[in-house]
Amino acid sequence: MIELSHLSAGYRGRPVVEDVSFSFAPGQVTVLLGPNGCGKTTLLKTALGLLAPLGGRVLYDGADLQALDPAEAARKAAYMPQNRQVPRIEARRMALHGRFPYLSFPRQYRPEDYAAADAALEAAGAADLAGRMMDTLSGGQRQKVYLAMALAQQAPTILMDEPTTWLDPRHQLEVMATARRLAAEGRAVGLVSHELSLALRTADRVALLAGGKLAAFGTPEEVYQSGALEGAFGVKIGRSQAENGWHYYYL
C-alpha cells in the first residue's frame, strides 16, 4: 500500500499541492480527478519518487519511500506515464523493460521474464503488436504496450497517468476493465483521468484535487453528493441511471 501523509509536492521549491493525505489501498481503484494544472500528475510522480516531496511523507507498506532502494521501490509500484519518448524497438522488448527491477547487471532476461512480458501484452490487448516497432504504432497502440510494460513489472501497486489517452471508446472501456481486474486480484490501482463519467463508474475511491488541496476524498457517491466536483470544475454536473450504473455528464 502507498500512503501519502500530509504530502506537499511541486517544482523548484514551489508547491503545486499541499498537505494531501490519503492511501492507494489494495483491492481498490483510486481515481485522481481535478481541473487542468491542479497537480494530479505532480502528485503521482511524487508518490513514485520521481519528484522529491516538499513536505510530508510517502510510505510504502509503512516504510518511508526515501529510505528504499530504487529497485526495491520499483518492485512495489509500477508506473504508466501519460507521455514518453518513443524508442525504435519492438513492442515485446518495450514490455520487457518492466522486468528491469528484477534483473542485475548486465541485464540478462530469463524465461520467466519473457513469460511475464508475453502475459502482460496479452492482458493489455497488445499481443498482436509484439513484433511491431514502437515508432510504427499509433498513439492508442503505444498506450497498450506501455500498459503491458507496467503490468510486466508485477508490482502490487500500479499508478497510471491518463491511461485512456489516444484510445477509442471501446479500448477506454477495456483499460478501465483491466484496472478493475487488477484491483480484484488484490492490487492497489491509482489512475489520473479526465473522463469524468468513466472514472466515477470505475473508481472505488475518488481523490479530487482543486486549488492546491485535496478538495474531497471518498466513494464516487460521497464525492458527487458533496458538491465538490461542481466546485472544482466550475460547471454543473448531472447524472442518469443506466443498466451498468450511474452515467455522469456536464450540464
mmCIF file with all atom_site columns, N, CA, C and O in Angstrom, residues 2 4 7 9-11 17 20 22 24 30-33 38-52 58 60 65 77-82 157-163 189-193 207 209:
data_model
loop_
_atom_site.group_PDB
_atom_site.id
_atom_site.type_symbol
_atom_site.label_atom_id
_atom_site.label_alt_id
_atom_site.label_comp_id
_atom_site.label_asym_id
_atom_site.label_entity_id
_atom_site.label_seq_id
_atom_site.pdbx_PDB_ins_code
_atom_site.Cartn_x
_atom_site.Cartn_y
_atom_site.Cartn_z
_atom_site.occupancy
_atom_site.B_iso_or_equiv
_atom_site.pdbx_formal_charge
_atom_site.auth_seq_id
_atom_site.auth_comp_id
_atom_site.auth_asym_id
_atom_site.auth_atom_id
_atom_site.pdbx_PDB_model_num
ATOM 1   N N  . ILE A 1 2   ? 0.461   2.251  -0.768  1.00 0.00 ? 2   ILE A N  1
ATOM 2   C CA . ILE A 1 2   ? 1.133   3.547  -0.766  1.00 0.00 ? 2   ILE A CA 1
ATOM 3   C C  . ILE A 1 2   ? 0.269   4.535  0.009   1.00 0.00 ? 2   ILE A C  1
ATOM 4   O O  . ILE A 1 2   ? -0.905  4.720  -0.294  1.00 0.00 ? 2   ILE A O  1
ATOM 5   N N  . LEU A 1 4   ? 0.049   8.519  1.351   1.00 0.00 ? 4   LEU A N  1
ATOM 6   C CA . LEU A 1 4   ? 0.514   9.906  1.300   1.00 0.00 ? 4   LEU A CA 1
ATOM 7   C C  . LEU A 1 4   ? 0.142   10.556 2.629   1.00 0.00 ? 4   LEU A C  1
ATOM 8   O O  . LEU A 1 4   ? -1.042  10.607 2.994   1.00 0.00 ? 4   LEU A O  1
ATOM 9   N N  . LEU A 1 7   ? 1.329   15.262 2.459   1.00 0.00 ? 7   LEU A N  1
ATOM 10  C CA . LEU A 1 7   ? 2.296   15.434 1.374   1.00 0.00 ? 7   LEU A CA 1
ATOM 11  C C  . LEU A 1 7   ? 2.109   16.762 0.653   1.00 0.00 ? 7   LEU A C  1
ATOM 12  O O  . LEU A 1 7   ? 0.990   17.133 0.279   1.00 0.00 ? 7   LEU A O  1
ATOM 13  N N  . ALA A 1 9   ? 3.763   18.741 -2.765  1.00 0.00 ? 9   ALA A N  1
ATOM 14  C CA . ALA A 1 9   ? 4.530   18.390 -3.958  1.00 0.00 ? 9   ALA A CA 1
ATOM 15  C C  . ALA A 1 9   ? 4.538   19.564 -4.924  1.00 0.00 ? 9   ALA A C  1
ATOM 16  O O  . ALA A 1 9   ? 3.569   20.332 -5.024  1.00 0.00 ? 9   ALA A O  1
ATOM 17  N N  . GLY A 1 10  ? 5.654   19.700 -5.645  1.00 0.00 ? 10  GLY A N  1
ATOM 18  C CA . GLY A 1 10  ? 5.759   20.783 -6.612  1.00 0.00 ? 10  GLY A CA 1
ATOM 19  C C  . GLY A 1 10  ? 7.129   20.776 -7.264  1.00 0.00 ? 10  GLY A C  1
ATOM 20  O O  . GLY A 1 10  ? 7.822   19.753 -7.290  1.00 0.00 ? 10  GLY A O  1
ATOM 21  N N  . TYR A 1 11  ? 7.530   21.938 -7.760  1.00 0.00 ? 11  TYR A N  1
ATOM 22  C CA . TYR A 1 11  ? 8.762   22.054 -8.533  1.00 0.00 ? 11  TYR A CA 1
ATOM 23  C C  . TYR A 1 11  ? 9.575   23.245 -8.034  1.00 0.00 ? 11  TYR A C  1
ATOM 24  O O  . TYR A 1 11  ? 9.030   24.310 -7.731  1.00 0.00 ? 11  TYR A O  1
ATOM 25  N N  . VAL A 1 17  ? 0.584   21.223 -4.879  1.00 0.00 ? 17  VAL A N  1
ATOM 26  C CA . VAL A 1 17  ? -0.423  20.709 -3.959  1.00 0.00 ? 17  VAL A CA 1
ATOM 27  C C  . VAL A 1 17  ? 0.204   20.631 -2.569  1.00 0.00 ? 17  VAL A C  1
ATOM 28  O O  . VAL A 1 17  ? 1.408   20.395 -2.421  1.00 0.00 ? 17  VAL A O  1
ATOM 29  N N  . VAL A 1 20  ? -1.601  16.876 1.499   1.00 0.00 ? 20  VAL A N  1
ATOM 30  C CA . VAL A 1 20  ? -2.504  15.850 0.963   1.00 0.00 ? 20  VAL A CA 1
ATOM 31  C C  . VAL A 1 20  ? -2.272  14.530 1.705   1.00 0.00 ? 20  VAL A C  1
ATOM 32  O O  . VAL A 1 20  ? -1.140  14.059 1.803   1.00 0.00 ? 20  VAL A O  1
ATOM 33  N N  . PHE A 1 22  ? -3.960  10.610 1.829   1.00 0.00 ? 22  PHE A N  1
ATOM 34  C CA . PHE A 1 22  ? -4.849  9.504  1.501   1.00 0.00 ? 22  PHE A CA 1
ATOM 35  C C  . PHE A 1 22  ? -3.985  8.330  1.074   1.00 0.00 ? 22  PHE A C  1
ATOM 36  O O  . PHE A 1 22  ? -2.771  8.455  0.936   1.00 0.00 ? 22  PHE A O  1
ATOM 37  N N  . PHE A 1 24  ? -3.453  4.738  -1.502  1.00 0.00 ? 24  PHE A N  1
ATOM 38  C CA . PHE A 1 24  ? -3.808  3.841  -2.602  1.00 0.00 ? 24  PHE A CA 1
ATOM 39  C C  . PHE A 1 24  ? -3.889  2.450  -1.984  1.00 0.00 ? 24  PHE A C  1
ATOM 40  O O  . PHE A 1 24  ? -2.866  1.823  -1.705  1.00 0.00 ? 24  PHE A O  1
ATOM 41  N N  . THR A 1 30  ? -8.351  3.776  -7.154  1.00 0.00 ? 30  THR A N  1
ATOM 42  C CA . THR A 1 30  ? -8.433  5.160  -6.697  1.00 0.00 ? 30  THR A CA 1
ATOM 43  C C  . THR A 1 30  ? -8.174  6.071  -7.890  1.00 0.00 ? 30  THR A C  1
ATOM 44  O O  . THR A 1 30  ? -7.118  5.976  -8.531  1.00 0.00 ? 30  THR A O  1
ATOM 45  N N  . VAL A 1 31  ? -9.134  6.937  -8.191  1.00 0.00 ? 31  VAL A N  1
ATOM 46  C CA . VAL A 1 31  ? -9.020  7.831  -9.341  1.00 0.00 ? 31  VAL A CA 1
ATOM 47  C C  . VAL A 1 31  ? -8.742  9.252  -8.867  1.00 0.00 ? 31  VAL A C  1
ATOM 48  O O  . VAL A 1 31  ? -9.424  9.762  -7.970  1.00 0.00 ? 31  VAL A O  1
ATOM 49  N N  . LEU A 1 32  ? -7.716  9.887  -9.457  1.00 0.00 ? 32  LEU A N  1
ATOM 50  C CA . LEU A 1 32  ? -7.418  11.293 -9.189  1.00 0.00 ? 32  LEU A CA 1
ATOM 51  C C  . LEU A 1 32  ? -8.125  12.147 -10.225 1.00 0.00 ? 32  LEU A C  1
ATOM 52  O O  . LEU A 1 32  ? -7.901  11.998 -11.431 1.00 0.00 ? 32  LEU A O  1
ATOM 53  N N  . LEU A 1 33  ? -9.003  13.014 -9.756  1.00 0.00 ? 33  LEU A N  1
ATOM 54  C CA . LEU A 1 33  ? -9.741  13.933 -10.608 1.00 0.00 ? 33  LEU A CA 1
ATOM 55  C C  . LEU A 1 33  ? -9.394  15.363 -10.236 1.00 0.00 ? 33  LEU A C  1
ATOM 56  O O  . LEU A 1 33  ? -8.964  15.649 -9.124  1.00 0.00 ? 33  LEU A O  1
ATOM 57  N N  . CYS A 1 38  ? -4.041  21.183 -11.682 1.00 0.00 ? 38  CYS A N  1
ATOM 58  C CA . CYS A 1 38  ? -4.302  21.109 -10.243 1.00 0.00 ? 38  CYS A CA 1
ATOM 59  C C  . CYS A 1 38  ? -3.271  20.270 -9.500  1.00 0.00 ? 38  CYS A C  1
ATOM 60  O O  . CYS A 1 38  ? -3.293  20.227 -8.267  1.00 0.00 ? 38  CYS A O  1
ATOM 61  N N  . GLY A 1 39  ? -2.406  19.549 -10.228 1.00 0.00 ? 39  GLY A N  1
ATOM 62  C CA . GLY A 1 39  ? -1.332  18.817 -9.569  1.00 0.00 ? 39  GLY A CA 1
ATOM 63  C C  . GLY A 1 39  ? -1.486  17.315 -9.542  1.00 0.00 ? 39  GLY A C  1
ATOM 64  O O  . GLY A 1 39  ? -0.766  16.628 -8.809  1.00 0.00 ? 39  GLY A O  1
ATOM 65  N N  . LYS A 1 40  ? -2.380  16.769 -10.369 1.00 0.00 ? 40  LYS A N  1
ATOM 66  C CA . LYS A 1 40  ? -2.599  15.315 -10.355 1.00 0.00 ? 40  LYS A CA 1
ATOM 67  C C  . LYS A 1 40  ? -1.333  14.559 -10.746 1.00 0.00 ? 40  LYS A C  1
ATOM 68  O O  . LYS A 1 40  ? -0.909  13.632 -10.047 1.00 0.00 ? 40  LYS A O  1
ATOM 69  N N  . THR A 1 41  ? -0.723  14.942 -11.863 1.00 0.00 ? 41  THR A N  1
ATOM 70  C CA . THR A 1 41  ? 0.491   14.272 -12.319 1.00 0.00 ? 41  THR A CA 1
ATOM 71  C C  . THR A 1 41  ? 1.644   14.530 -11.357 1.00 0.00 ? 41  THR A C  1
ATOM 72  O O  . THR A 1 41  ? 2.440   13.622 -11.057 1.00 0.00 ? 41  THR A O  1
ATOM 73  N N  . THR A 1 42  ? 1.736   15.742 -10.855 1.00 0.00 ? 42  THR A N  1
ATOM 74  C CA . THR A 1 42  ? 2.778   16.083 -9.883  1.00 0.00 ? 42  THR A CA 1
ATOM 75  C C  . THR A 1 42  ? 2.680   15.201 -8.655  1.00 0.00 ? 42  THR A C  1
ATOM 76  O O  . THR A 1 42  ? 3.683   14.674 -8.148  1.00 0.00 ? 42  THR A O  1
ATOM 77  N N  . LEU A 1 43  ? 1.458   15.000 -8.174  1.00 0.00 ? 43  LEU A N  1
ATOM 78  C CA . LEU A 1 43  ? 1.253   14.157 -7.001  1.00 0.00 ? 43  LEU A CA 1
ATOM 79  C C  . LEU A 1 43  ? 1.637   12.713 -7.294  1.00 0.00 ? 43  LEU A C  1
ATOM 80  O O  . LEU A 1 43  ? 2.290   12.048 -6.487  1.00 0.00 ? 43  LEU A O  1
ATOM 81  N N  . LEU A 1 44  ? 1.244   12.234 -8.480  1.00 0.00 ? 44  LEU A N  1
ATOM 82  C CA . LEU A 1 44  ? 1.553   10.855 -8.856  1.00 0.00 ? 44  LEU A CA 1
ATOM 83  C C  . LEU A 1 44  ? 3.067   10.647 -8.923  1.00 0.00 ? 44  LEU A C  1
ATOM 84  O O  . LEU A 1 44  ? 3.594   9.646  -8.428  1.00 0.00 ? 44  LEU A O  1
ATOM 85  N N  . LYS A 1 45  ? 3.784   11.588 -9.540  1.00 0.00 ? 45  LYS A N  1
ATOM 86  C CA . LYS A 1 45  ? 5.238   11.465 -9.661  1.00 0.00 ? 45  LYS A CA 1
ATOM 87  C C  . LYS A 1 45  ? 5.919   11.497 -8.300  1.00 0.00 ? 45  LYS A C  1
ATOM 88  O O  . LYS A 1 45  ? 6.916   10.794 -8.079  1.00 0.00 ? 45  LYS A O  1
ATOM 89  N N  . THR A 1 46  ? 5.383   12.284 -7.390  1.00 0.00 ? 46  THR A N  1
ATOM 90  C CA . THR A 1 46  ? 5.961   12.346 -6.052  1.00 0.00 ? 46  THR A CA 1
ATOM 91  C C  . THR A 1 46  ? 5.697   11.046 -5.300  1.00 0.00 ? 46  THR A C  1
ATOM 92  O O  . THR A 1 46  ? 6.557   10.556 -4.559  1.00 0.00 ? 46  THR A O  1
ATOM 93  N N  . ALA A 1 47  ? 4.522   10.474 -5.508  1.00 0.00 ? 47  ALA A N  1
ATOM 94  C CA . ALA A 1 47  ? 4.195   9.187  -4.879  1.00 0.00 ? 47  ALA A CA 1
ATOM 95  C C  . ALA A 1 47  ? 5.119   8.083  -5.360  1.00 0.00 ? 47  ALA A C  1
ATOM 96  O O  . ALA A 1 47  ? 5.342   7.101  -4.656  1.00 0.00 ? 47  ALA A O  1
ATOM 97  N N  . LEU A 1 48  ? 5.684   8.250  -6.556  1.00 0.00 ? 48  LEU A N  1
ATOM 98  C CA . LEU A 1 48  ? 6.577   7.244  -7.137  1.00 0.00 ? 48  LEU A CA 1
ATOM 99  C C  . LEU A 1 48  ? 8.052   7.549  -6.894  1.00 0.00 ? 48  LEU A C  1
ATOM 100 O O  . LEU A 1 48  ? 8.923   6.771  -7.284  1.00 0.00 ? 48  LEU A O  1
ATOM 101 N N  . GLY A 1 49  ? 8.346   8.678  -6.259  1.00 0.00 ? 49  GLY A N  1
ATOM 102 C CA . GLY A 1 49  ? 9.734   9.033  -6.003  1.00 0.00 ? 49  GLY A CA 1
ATOM 103 C C  . GLY A 1 49  ? 10.415  9.708  -7.174  1.00 0.00 ? 49  GLY A C  1
ATOM 104 O O  . GLY A 1 49  ? 11.629  9.939  -7.140  1.00 0.00 ? 49  GLY A O  1
ATOM 105 N N  . LEU A 1 50  ? 9.674   10.042 -8.228  1.00 0.00 ? 50  LEU A N  1
ATOM 106 C CA . LEU A 1 50  ? 10.256  10.744 -9.373  1.00 0.00 ? 50  LEU A CA 1
ATOM 107 C C  . LEU A 1 50  ? 10.469  12.222 -9.057  1.00 0.00 ? 50  LEU A C  1
ATOM 108 O O  . LEU A 1 50  ? 11.277  12.890 -9.705  1.00 0.00 ? 50  LEU A O  1
ATOM 109 N N  . LEU A 1 51  ? 9.733   12.730 -8.087  1.00 0.00 ? 51  LEU A N  1
ATOM 110 C CA . LEU A 1 51  ? 9.944   14.072 -7.548  1.00 0.00 ? 51  LEU A CA 1
ATOM 111 C C  . LEU A 1 51  ? 10.088  13.945 -6.038  1.00 0.00 ? 51  LEU A C  1
ATOM 112 O O  . LEU A 1 51  ? 9.390   13.137 -5.413  1.00 0.00 ? 51  LEU A O  1
ATOM 113 N N  . ALA A 1 52  ? 10.973  14.741 -5.454  1.00 0.00 ? 52  ALA A N  1
ATOM 114 C CA . ALA A 1 52  ? 11.145  14.723 -4.001  1.00 0.00 ? 52  ALA A CA 1
ATOM 115 C C  . ALA A 1 52  ? 10.006  15.503 -3.348  1.00 0.00 ? 52  ALA A C  1
ATOM 116 O O  . ALA A 1 52  ? 9.599   16.554 -3.844  1.00 0.00 ? 52  ALA A O  1
ATOM 117 N N  . VAL A 1 58  ? 5.880   9.963  1.855   1.00 0.00 ? 58  VAL A N  1
ATOM 118 C CA . VAL A 1 58  ? 5.273   8.886  1.079   1.00 0.00 ? 58  VAL A CA 1
ATOM 119 C C  . VAL A 1 58  ? 5.720   7.585  1.713   1.00 0.00 ? 58  VAL A C  1
ATOM 120 O O  . VAL A 1 58  ? 6.925   7.338  1.868   1.00 0.00 ? 58  VAL A O  1
ATOM 121 N N  . TYR A 1 60  ? 5.608   3.376  1.718   1.00 0.00 ? 60  TYR A N  1
ATOM 122 C CA . TYR A 1 60  ? 5.340   2.127  1.015   1.00 0.00 ? 60  TYR A CA 1
ATOM 123 C C  . TYR A 1 60  ? 5.275   1.017  2.063   1.00 0.00 ? 60  TYR A C  1
ATOM 124 O O  . TYR A 1 60  ? 6.294   0.667  2.663   1.00 0.00 ? 60  TYR A O  1
ATOM 125 N N  . LEU A 1 65  ? 9.459   6.102  1.601   1.00 0.00 ? 65  LEU A N  1
ATOM 126 C CA . LEU A 1 65  ? 9.947   5.861  0.242   1.00 0.00 ? 65  LEU A CA 1
ATOM 127 C C  . LEU A 1 65  ? 11.383  6.318  0.069   1.00 0.00 ? 65  LEU A C  1
ATOM 128 O O  . LEU A 1 65  ? 12.181  5.668  -0.624  1.00 0.00 ? 65  LEU A O  1
ATOM 129 N N  . ALA A 1 77  ? 5.878   -0.636 -6.829  1.00 0.00 ? 77  ALA A N  1
ATOM 130 C CA . ALA A 1 77  ? 4.957   0.233  -7.558  1.00 0.00 ? 77  ALA A CA 1
ATOM 131 C C  . ALA A 1 77  ? 5.406   0.390  -9.002  1.00 0.00 ? 77  ALA A C  1
ATOM 132 O O  . ALA A 1 77  ? 6.557   0.735  -9.274  1.00 0.00 ? 77  ALA A O  1
ATOM 133 N N  . ALA A 1 78  ? 4.492   0.136  -9.927  1.00 0.00 ? 78  ALA A N  1
ATOM 134 C CA . ALA A 1 78  ? 4.737   0.330  -11.357 1.00 0.00 ? 78  ALA A CA 1
ATOM 135 C C  . ALA A 1 78  ? 4.063   1.613  -11.805 1.00 0.00 ? 78  ALA A C  1
ATOM 136 O O  . ALA A 1 78  ? 3.081   2.060  -11.209 1.00 0.00 ? 78  ALA A O  1
ATOM 137 N N  . TYR A 1 79  ? 4.577   2.197  -12.901 1.00 0.00 ? 79  TYR A N  1
ATOM 138 C CA . TYR A 1 79  ? 4.090   3.498  -13.368 1.00 0.00 ? 79  TYR A CA 1
ATOM 139 C C  . TYR A 1 79  ? 3.881   3.472  -14.868 1.00 0.00 ? 79  TYR A C  1
ATOM 140 O O  . TYR A 1 79  ? 4.752   3.034  -15.619 1.00 0.00 ? 79  TYR A O  1
ATOM 141 N N  . MET A 1 80  ? 2.725   3.934  -15.285 1.00 0.00 ? 80  MET A N  1
ATOM 142 C CA . MET A 1 80  ? 2.438   4.149  -16.697 1.00 0.00 ? 80  MET A CA 1
ATOM 143 C C  . MET A 1 80  ? 2.249   5.651  -16.904 1.00 0.00 ? 80  MET A C  1
ATOM 144 O O  . MET A 1 80  ? 1.200   6.203  -16.577 1.00 0.00 ? 80  MET A O  1
ATOM 145 N N  . PRO A 1 81  ? 3.262   6.366  -17.437 1.00 0.00 ? 81  PRO A N  1
ATOM 146 C CA . PRO A 1 81  ? 3.139   7.816  -17.625 1.00 0.00 ? 81  PRO A CA 1
ATOM 147 C C  . PRO A 1 81  ? 2.240   8.153  -18.804 1.00 0.00 ? 81  PRO A C  1
ATOM 148 O O  . PRO A 1 81  ? 1.947   7.306  -19.651 1.00 0.00 ? 81  PRO A O  1
ATOM 149 N N  . GLN A 1 82  ? 1.823   9.400  -18.847 1.00 0.00 ? 82  GLN A N  1
ATOM 150 C CA . GLN A 1 82  ? 0.967   9.838  -19.949 1.00 0.00 ? 82  GLN A CA 1
ATOM 151 C C  . GLN A 1 82  ? 1.764   9.971  -21.239 1.00 0.00 ? 82  GLN A C  1
ATOM 152 O O  . GLN A 1 82  ? 1.294   9.586  -22.315 1.00 0.00 ? 82  GLN A O  1
ATOM 153 N N  . THR A 1 157 ? 1.258   -2.438 -6.574  1.00 0.00 ? 157 THR A N  1
ATOM 154 C CA . THR A 1 157 ? 0.594   -1.163 -6.846  1.00 0.00 ? 157 THR A CA 1
ATOM 155 C C  . THR A 1 157 ? 0.936   -0.730 -8.258  1.00 0.00 ? 157 THR A C  1
ATOM 156 O O  . THR A 1 157 ? 2.091   -0.815 -8.676  1.00 0.00 ? 157 THR A O  1
ATOM 157 N N  . ILE A 1 158 ? -0.069  -0.252 -8.993  1.00 0.00 ? 158 ILE A N  1
ATOM 158 C CA . ILE A 1 158 ? 0.171   0.287  -10.320 1.00 0.00 ? 158 ILE A CA 1
ATOM 159 C C  . ILE A 1 158 ? -0.505  1.646  -10.422 1.00 0.00 ? 158 ILE A C  1
ATOM 160 O O  . ILE A 1 158 ? -1.691  1.788  -10.102 1.00 0.00 ? 158 ILE A O  1
ATOM 161 N N  . LEU A 1 159 ? 0.272   2.656  -10.808 1.00 0.00 ? 159 LEU A N  1
ATOM 162 C CA . LEU A 1 159 ? -0.225  4.018  -10.941 1.00 0.00 ? 159 LEU A CA 1
ATOM 163 C C  . LEU A 1 159 ? -0.142  4.421  -12.411 1.00 0.00 ? 159 LEU A C  1
ATOM 164 O O  . LEU A 1 159 ? 0.902   4.264  -13.042 1.00 0.00 ? 159 LEU A O  1
ATOM 165 N N  . MET A 1 160 ? -1.258  4.949  -12.928 1.00 0.00 ? 160 MET A N  1
ATOM 166 C CA . MET A 1 160 ? -1.362  5.260  -14.351 1.00 0.00 ? 160 MET A CA 1
ATOM 167 C C  . MET A 1 160 ? -1.808  6.705  -14.545 1.00 0.00 ? 160 MET A C  1
ATOM 168 O O  . MET A 1 160 ? -2.775  7.150  -13.929 1.00 0.00 ? 160 MET A O  1
ATOM 169 N N  . ASP A 1 161 ? -1.106  7.411  -15.402 1.00 0.00 ? 161 ASP A N  1
ATOM 170 C CA . ASP A 1 161 ? -1.423  8.806  -15.691 1.00 0.00 ? 161 ASP A CA 1
ATOM 171 C C  . ASP A 1 161 ? -2.128  8.887  -17.044 1.00 0.00 ? 161 ASP A C  1
ATOM 172 O O  . ASP A 1 161 ? -1.511  8.681  -18.089 1.00 0.00 ? 161 ASP A O  1
ATOM 173 N N  . GLU A 1 162 ? -3.418  9.166  -17.012 1.00 0.00 ? 162 GLU A N  1
ATOM 174 C CA . GLU A 1 162 ? -4.237  9.274  -18.227 1.00 0.00 ? 162 GLU A CA 1
ATOM 175 C C  . GLU A 1 162 ? -4.074  8.036  -19.126 1.00 0.00 ? 162 GLU A C  1
ATOM 176 O O  . GLU A 1 162 ? -3.697  8.146  -20.294 1.00 0.00 ? 162 GLU A O  1
ATOM 177 N N  . PRO A 1 163 ? -4.371  6.848  -18.627 1.00 0.00 ? 163 PRO A N  1
ATOM 178 C CA . PRO A 1 163 ? -4.139  5.641  -19.433 1.00 0.00 ? 163 PRO A CA 1
ATOM 179 C C  . PRO A 1 163 ? -5.051  5.509  -20.640 1.00 0.00 ? 163 PRO A C  1
ATOM 180 O O  . PRO A 1 163 ? -4.769  4.698  -21.524 1.00 0.00 ? 163 PRO A O  1
ATOM 181 N N  . VAL A 1 189 ? -4.648  0.130  -7.310  1.00 0.00 ? 189 VAL A N  1
ATOM 182 C CA . VAL A 1 189 ? -4.622  0.771  -8.621  1.00 0.00 ? 189 VAL A CA 1
ATOM 183 C C  . VAL A 1 189 ? -4.953  2.245  -8.451  1.00 0.00 ? 189 VAL A C  1
ATOM 184 O O  . VAL A 1 189 ? -5.974  2.596  -7.848  1.00 0.00 ? 189 VAL A O  1
ATOM 185 N N  . GLY A 1 190 ? -4.087  3.105  -8.961  1.00 0.00 ? 190 GLY A N  1
ATOM 186 C CA . GLY A 1 190 ? -4.343  4.535  -8.955  1.00 0.00 ? 190 GLY A CA 1
ATOM 187 C C  . GLY A 1 190 ? -4.228  5.067  -10.360 1.00 0.00 ? 190 GLY A C  1
ATOM 188 O O  . GLY A 1 190 ? -3.339  4.670  -11.108 1.00 0.00 ? 190 GLY A O  1
ATOM 189 N N  . LEU A 1 191 ? -5.150  5.935  -10.753 1.00 0.00 ? 191 LEU A N  1
ATOM 190 C CA . LEU A 1 191 ? -5.064  6.489  -12.094 1.00 0.00 ? 191 LEU A CA 1
ATOM 191 C C  . LEU A 1 191 ? -5.597  7.908  -12.134 1.00 0.00 ? 191 LEU A C  1
ATOM 192 O O  . LEU A 1 191 ? -6.510  8.278  -11.403 1.00 0.00 ? 191 LEU A O  1
ATOM 193 N N  . VAL A 1 192 ? -4.983  8.693  -12.989 1.00 0.00 ? 192 VAL A N  1
ATOM 194 C CA . VAL A 1 192 ? -5.435  10.049 -13.302 1.00 0.00 ? 192 VAL A CA 1
ATOM 195 C C  . VAL A 1 192 ? -6.347  9.964  -14.508 1.00 0.00 ? 192 VAL A C  1
ATOM 196 O O  . VAL A 1 192 ? -6.066  9.240  -15.460 1.00 0.00 ? 192 VAL A O  1
ATOM 197 N N  . SER A 1 193 ? -7.449  10.697 -14.464 1.00 0.00 ? 193 SER A N  1
ATOM 198 C CA . SER A 1 193 ? -8.379  10.657 -15.594 1.00 0.00 ? 193 SER A CA 1
ATOM 199 C C  . SER A 1 193 ? -9.068  12.003 -15.761 1.00 0.00 ? 193 SER A C  1
ATOM 200 O O  . SER A 1 193 ? -9.309  12.725 -14.787 1.00 0.00 ? 193 SER A O  1
ATOM 201 N N  . ALA A 1 207 ? -10.072 10.793 -5.378  1.00 0.00 ? 207 ALA A N  1
ATOM 202 C CA . ALA A 1 207 ? -9.302  11.872 -4.769  1.00 0.00 ? 207 ALA A CA 1
ATOM 203 C C  . ALA A 1 207 ? -9.447  13.094 -5.672  1.00 0.00 ? 207 ALA A C  1
ATOM 204 O O  . ALA A 1 207 ? -8.934  13.095 -6.797  1.00 0.00 ? 207 ALA A O  1
ATOM 205 N N  . LEU A 1 209 ? -8.671  16.862 -6.514  1.00 0.00 ? 209 LEU A N  1
ATOM 206 C CA . LEU A 1 209 ? -7.737  17.955 -6.247  1.00 0.00 ? 209 LEU A CA 1
ATOM 207 C C  . LEU A 1 209 ? -8.275  19.259 -6.849  1.00 0.00 ? 209 LEU A C  1
ATOM 208 O O  . LEU A 1 209 ? -8.765  19.268 -7.978  1.00 0.00 ? 209 LEU A O  1
#
